[in-house]
Amino acid sequence: MDIGKLNWDDLKTIIDSNRGNIRSDVIVSGGIGEDCSIVNYGDYECILSTDPITAAESGIGKLAVNINCNDIASSGAEPVGILVTIMAPPSASIEDIKEVMVEISLECEKLNIQVLGGHTEVTDAVNRMVISCTAVGKAIKDKTVLTCGAHVGDDIIVTKSIGMEGTYIAINEKFNKLEKYLSKDEIEEAKSYGEKLSVVEEGKIAGKFEVSSMHDITEGGVLGALWEVAKASNVGFKVYSNKMPVSNVTKKITEIFNIDCLRFISSGSMLICVKDGNKLVENLKDNGINAVIIGKIVESRGILVEGTEEIEVIPPKCDELFKIYKAD
């Protein structure tokens, strides 16, 4: 099989056919585009999400914490803690594992969350360190935002700059290649994206704004996130390539590796659907978070407008990030 997420049709079939016993206290269970599960606990709801880090070696502790807490933030909930599973290859040292856990702990301190537990082992089932985390959050009952809530006519907002996660991974994984093409300032900017991968703050702000849907932009990039929101909400979208926020250093790196930045892994950016986009964009900017409207939710079909051409968006098969490993 191809590296990356499973084909969406195959994944949906597997998920829908294997849900175990259906419980009345489980409000939402995971599905296509719906990264979080929600369990009813009376006046509060427990929000859960899980994701591994498999496409990077450097900074994996930082990435693992943020991508999981971002899922919680995308539901408008408060992240509380994280469970960590580390699978280390026999070539790893105890110092390697300690270094990853220190990185995880420091990132948790920044987000005011606790390491709740987990599992660590050395195994020849992997050839490099793999981290899988489960994040736990809480929300007041009936206040959780679902991916599937997008409505026709909603403005579509993207926060910060897309491709930051991919840029951060690329500069760490392929520094020897990229230092030949980037200035010192560009290298420092790319490395600084490691401190901008959280969307917890915009999740808090947007969660109080009666938004229709939120989704963090991860594997598959902004087009993948749009497709997931549309699929989950049974709607379409129309977005404009010239409105996408992309930094110059990300553009440069994606050009070097022949990467489509709209399908480039993008933790650190949030996709938000809301009736009054201009008001929320202004509110986010007042709180120091750049945001732009890239298009609207429509009745059907996902369309990317490039100049005078309208291109129908199909589900991504593999994140563009993997191209950096094929470029050597």
Coordinates of C-alpha atoms in Angstrom, one line a residue:
M1 CA 0.0 0.0 0.0
D2 CA 1.0 3.6 -0.4
I3 CA 2.6 5.5 2.5
G4 CA 0.2 7.8 4.3
K5 CA -3.5 7.8 5.4
L6 CA -5.7 5.0 4.1
N7 CA -8.0 5.6 1.1
W8 CA -11.0 7.4 2.6
D9 CA -13.5 4.9 1.2
D10 CA -11.6 2.0 2.7
L11 CA -11.1 3.8 6.0
K12 CA -14.8 4.6 6.2
T13 CA -15.8 1.0 5.6
I14 CA -13.4 -0.3 8.3
I15 CA -14.5 2.3 10.8
D16 CA -18.3 1.9 10.2
S17 CA -18.0 -1.9 10.3
N18 CA -16.0 -2.1 13.6
R19 CA -17.6 0.2 16.2
G20 CA -18.0 -2.4 19.0
N21 CA -21.0 -1.9 21.2
I22 CA -22.8 1.4 20.7
R23 CA -23.2 3.2 24.1
S24 CA -25.7 5.9 24.9
D25 CA -23.1 8.0 26.8
V26 CA -20.9 8.2 23.7
I27 CA -22.1 11.4 21.9
V28 CA -19.7 11.3 19.0
S29 CA -17.3 8.6 17.9
G30 CA -14.5 9.2 15.3
G31 CA -15.2 9.1 11.6
I32 CA -14.1 10.7 8.3
G33 CA -13.1 14.3 9.2
E34 CA -14.2 13.9 12.8
D35 CA -11.0 13.5 14.7
C36 CA -12.4 13.7 18.2
S37 CA -14.7 11.4 20.2
I38 CA -17.0 12.9 22.8
V39 CA -18.3 11.1 25.9
N40 CA -21.0 12.5 28.2
Y41 CA -20.1 13.0 31.8
G42 CA -23.1 14.9 33.1
D43 CA -22.5 18.6 33.1
Y44 CA -19.2 18.1 31.2
E45 CA -18.1 16.3 28.1
C46 CA -14.8 14.4 27.8
I47 CA -13.1 15.0 24.4
L48 CA -10.6 12.4 23.2
S49 CA -8.3 12.3 20.2
T50 CA -5.3 10.2 19.1
D51 CA -2.6 10.5 16.5
P52 CA 1.0 9.2 15.9
I53 CA 4.1 10.9 14.6
T54 CA 5.6 8.7 11.8
A55 CA 6.9 11.1 9.2
A56 CA 9.6 12.9 11.2
E57 CA 12.5 12.1 13.5
S58 CA 13.6 15.6 14.8
G59 CA 11.2 17.4 17.1
I60 CA 8.8 14.5 17.4
G61 CA 8.0 15.2 21.0
K62 CA 6.9 18.8 20.2
L63 CA 4.9 17.6 17.2
A64 CA 3.2 14.7 19.1
V65 CA 1.9 17.0 21.8
N66 CA 0.7 19.7 19.5
I67 CA -1.1 17.7 16.8
N68 CA -3.1 15.9 19.4
C69 CA -4.0 18.9 21.5
N70 CA -4.9 20.8 18.3
D71 CA -7.6 18.2 17.7
I72 CA -9.0 18.9 21.1
A73 CA -8.8 22.7 20.5
S74 CA -10.6 22.2 17.2
S75 CA -13.6 21.0 19.1
G76 CA -13.6 24.2 21.2
A77 CA -12.6 22.2 24.3
E78 CA -9.8 22.7 26.8
P79 CA -6.9 20.2 26.6
V80 CA -6.2 18.6 30.0
G81 CA -3.6 15.9 29.5
I82 CA -2.0 13.5 27.2
L83 CA -1.1 9.7 27.2
V84 CA 2.2 8.9 25.5
T85 CA 3.2 5.7 23.8
I86 CA 6.9 5.4 22.6
M87 CA 8.1 2.6 20.3
A88 CA 11.8 2.9 20.0
P89 CA 14.0 0.8 17.7
P90 CA 16.9 -1.3 19.1
S91 CA 19.4 1.3 17.7
A92 CA 17.9 4.0 20.1
S93 CA 19.6 4.8 23.4
I94 CA 18.1 5.6 26.8
E95 CA 19.3 9.1 26.2
D96 CA 17.2 9.4 23.0
I97 CA 14.1 8.3 24.9
K98 CA 14.8 10.8 27.8
E99 CA 15.3 13.6 25.3
V100 CA 12.0 12.9 23.7
M101 CA 10.2 12.8 27.0
V102 CA 11.8 16.1 28.2
E103 CA 10.6 17.7 24.9
I104 CA 7.1 16.3 25.5
S105 CA 7.1 17.6 29.1
L106 CA 8.2 21.1 28.2
E107 CA 5.6 21.3 25.5
C108 CA 2.9 20.2 27.9
E109 CA 4.1 22.9 30.4
K110 CA 3.5 25.5 27.7
L111 CA 0.0 24.3 27.1
N112 CA -0.8 23.8 30.8
I113 CA -1.5 20.1 30.4
Q114 CA -0.2 17.0 32.2
V115 CA 1.4 13.8 31.0
L116 CA -1.2 11.3 32.3
G117 CA 0.7 8.1 31.5
G118 CA 1.4 5.8 28.6
H119 CA 3.8 3.1 27.5
T120 CA 7.4 2.9 26.4
E121 CA 9.2 -0.1 24.8
V122 CA 12.1 -1.0 22.5
T123 CA 11.0 -3.1 19.6
D124 CA 12.4 -4.3 16.2
A125 CA 9.0 -3.7 14.8
V126 CA 10.1 -0.1 14.0
N127 CA 13.3 1.2 12.4
R128 CA 13.0 4.7 13.9
M129 CA 11.2 6.1 16.9
V130 CA 7.4 6.3 16.7
I131 CA 5.3 8.2 19.1
S132 CA 1.5 7.8 19.4
C133 CA -0.4 10.1 21.8
T134 CA -4.0 10.3 23.1
A135 CA -5.1 13.7 24.2
V136 CA -7.9 14.3 26.7
G137 CA -9.9 17.4 27.0
K138 CA -13.0 18.8 28.7
A139 CA -15.9 21.0 27.7
I140 CA -19.2 22.2 29.1
K141 CA -22.0 20.0 27.9
D142 CA -23.4 20.9 24.5
K143 CA -20.7 23.5 23.8
T144 CA -18.4 21.2 21.7
V145 CA -17.8 22.2 18.1
L146 CA -18.0 19.4 15.6
T147 CA -16.3 19.1 12.2
C148 CA -19.6 18.1 10.7
G149 CA -21.3 21.4 11.5
A150 CA -20.4 23.5 8.4
H151 CA -23.4 25.3 6.8
V152 CA -24.0 26.5 3.3
G153 CA -23.1 30.2 3.2
D154 CA -20.4 30.0 6.0
D155 CA -17.2 31.9 5.4
I156 CA -14.1 29.7 5.5
I157 CA -11.2 31.1 7.6
V158 CA -7.6 29.9 7.8
T159 CA -5.4 31.1 10.7
K160 CA -1.7 31.9 10.6
S161 CA 0.2 30.4 7.6
I162 CA -0.3 27.0 5.9
G163 CA 2.5 24.6 5.6
M164 CA 4.3 25.6 8.9
E165 CA 4.5 22.0 10.2
G166 CA 5.8 20.7 6.9
T167 CA 8.3 23.5 6.7
Y168 CA 9.5 22.8 10.3
I169 CA 9.9 19.1 9.5
A170 CA 11.7 19.8 6.2
I171 CA 14.3 22.2 7.8
N172 CA 15.1 19.6 10.5
E173 CA 15.1 16.5 8.3
K174 CA 16.8 18.0 5.2
F175 CA 18.9 20.8 6.6
N176 CA 22.1 19.9 4.6
K177 CA 20.1 20.3 1.4
L178 CA 18.1 23.3 2.3
E179 CA 21.0 25.4 3.7
K180 CA 22.3 25.7 0.2
Y181 CA 19.2 27.5 -1.0
L182 CA 18.0 29.4 2.1
S183 CA 19.4 32.5 3.8
K184 CA 20.2 32.5 7.5
D185 CA 17.1 34.5 8.2
E186 CA 14.9 32.0 6.2
I187 CA 16.5 29.1 8.1
E188 CA 15.8 30.7 11.4
E189 CA 12.2 31.5 10.4
A190 CA 11.6 27.9 9.3
K191 CA 13.0 26.6 12.6
S192 CA 10.8 29.1 14.5
Y193 CA 7.7 27.4 13.2
G194 CA 8.2 24.7 15.8
E195 CA 7.0 27.2 18.4
K196 CA 3.9 28.1 16.3
L197 CA 2.3 24.6 15.8
S198 CA -0.4 25.0 18.5
V199 CA -4.0 26.2 17.6
V200 CA -5.2 26.0 21.2
E201 CA -5.4 29.8 21.5
E202 CA -7.5 30.3 18.3
G203 CA -9.6 27.3 19.4
K204 CA -10.5 29.1 22.6
I205 CA -11.3 32.3 20.8
A206 CA -13.4 30.7 18.0
G207 CA -15.1 28.3 20.5
K208 CA -16.8 31.3 22.1
F209 CA -17.9 32.7 18.8
E210 CA -20.6 30.2 17.8
V211 CA -18.6 28.9 14.9
S212 CA -20.2 26.1 12.8
S213 CA -17.1 23.9 12.4
M214 CA -13.4 23.8 13.2
H215 CA -10.7 21.5 11.9
D216 CA -6.9 21.6 12.4
I217 CA -5.0 21.4 9.1
T218 CA -2.7 18.3 9.3
E219 CA -1.9 15.5 6.9
G220 CA -3.3 16.4 3.4
G221 CA -2.9 20.1 4.0
V222 CA -5.6 22.7 3.6
L223 CA -7.3 21.0 0.7
G224 CA -7.4 17.7 2.7
A225 CA -8.9 19.5 5.7
L226 CA -11.5 21.2 3.4
W227 CA -12.4 17.9 1.9
E228 CA -12.8 16.3 5.3
V229 CA -15.0 19.2 6.6
A230 CA -17.2 19.0 3.4
K231 CA -17.5 15.2 3.6
A232 CA -18.4 15.2 7.3
S233 CA -20.9 18.1 6.8
N234 CA -22.4 16.9 3.5
V235 CA -21.6 20.2 1.8
G236 CA -19.2 21.6 -0.7
F237 CA -16.7 24.5 -0.8
K238 CA -15.3 27.1 -3.1
V239 CA -11.9 28.5 -2.2
Y240 CA -9.3 30.7 -3.9
S241 CA -5.6 29.8 -4.2
N242 CA -4.6 33.5 -4.2
K243 CA -6.2 34.0 -0.8
M244 CA -4.2 31.2 0.9
P245 CA -1.8 32.5 3.5
V246 CA 1.7 31.0 2.7
S247 CA 5.0 32.4 3.9
N248 CA 7.8 33.1 1.5
V249 CA 10.1 30.5 3.2
T250 CA 7.4 27.8 2.8
K251 CA 6.9 28.8 -0.8
K252 CA 10.7 28.4 -1.4
I253 CA 10.9 25.0 0.3
T254 CA 7.9 23.6 -1.5
E255 CA 9.4 24.8 -4.8
I256 CA 12.7 23.1 -4.0
F257 CA 11.0 19.7 -3.4
N258 CA 8.2 20.2 -6.0
I259 CA 5.6 20.2 -3.3
D260 CA 2.0 21.4 -3.6
C261 CA 1.8 23.7 -0.5
L262 CA -2.0 23.3 -0.5
R263 CA -1.6 19.6 0.3
F264 CA 1.4 20.1 2.7
I265 CA 1.0 19.0 6.3
S266 CA 0.0 22.2 8.2
S267 CA -0.4 21.9 12.0
G268 CA -0.4 25.4 13.4
S269 CA -3.2 26.5 11.1
M270 CA -6.9 26.2 11.9
L271 CA -9.8 25.9 9.4
I272 CA -12.9 27.6 10.7
C273 CA -16.4 27.8 9.2
V274 CA -18.5 30.6 10.6
K275 CA -21.4 32.8 9.5
D276 CA -19.7 36.2 10.0
G277 CA -16.1 35.6 9.0
N278 CA -15.0 39.2 9.0
K279 CA -16.0 39.7 12.6
L280 CA -14.1 36.6 13.7
V281 CA -11.0 37.5 11.6
E282 CA -11.0 40.9 13.3
N283 CA -11.3 39.3 16.8
L284 CA -8.5 36.9 16.1
K285 CA -6.2 39.7 14.8
D286 CA -7.0 41.7 18.0
N287 CA -5.6 38.7 19.9
G288 CA -2.4 38.6 17.8
I289 CA -3.5 35.7 15.5
N290 CA -3.4 36.4 11.8
A291 CA -6.4 35.0 9.9
V292 CA -7.9 35.4 6.4
I293 CA -11.1 34.3 4.6
I294 CA -10.3 31.9 1.8
G295 CA -13.7 31.2 0.4
K296 CA -17.2 29.9 1.3
I297 CA -19.1 26.7 2.1
V298 CA -21.5 25.9 -0.9
E299 CA -24.1 23.2 -1.5
S300 CA -21.9 20.6 -3.2
R301 CA -18.5 19.9 -4.8
G302 CA -15.2 21.2 -3.6
I303 CA -13.7 23.8 -5.9
L304 CA -10.3 25.4 -5.9
V305 CA -10.2 28.6 -8.1
E306 CA -6.8 29.2 -9.7
G307 CA -7.0 32.3 -11.8
T308 CA -9.8 31.7 -14.2
E309 CA -9.7 27.9 -13.8
E310 CA -12.0 26.0 -11.4
I311 CA -10.5 22.7 -10.2
E312 CA -12.5 20.0 -8.4
V313 CA -10.7 18.9 -5.2
I314 CA -10.4 15.2 -4.7
P315 CA -9.3 13.5 -1.4
P316 CA -5.5 13.4 -1.1
K317 CA -3.8 10.1 -1.4
C318 CA -0.5 11.0 0.3
D319 CA 0.7 14.1 2.0
E320 CA 3.2 16.1 0.0
L321 CA 5.7 15.9 2.9
F322 CA 6.8 12.5 1.9
K323 CA 8.4 14.1 -1.3
I324 CA 11.3 15.4 0.9
Y325 CA 12.4 11.8 1.5
K326 CA 12.4 11.0 -2.2
A327 CA 14.4 14.0 -3.3
D328 CA 17.9 12.7 -2.3

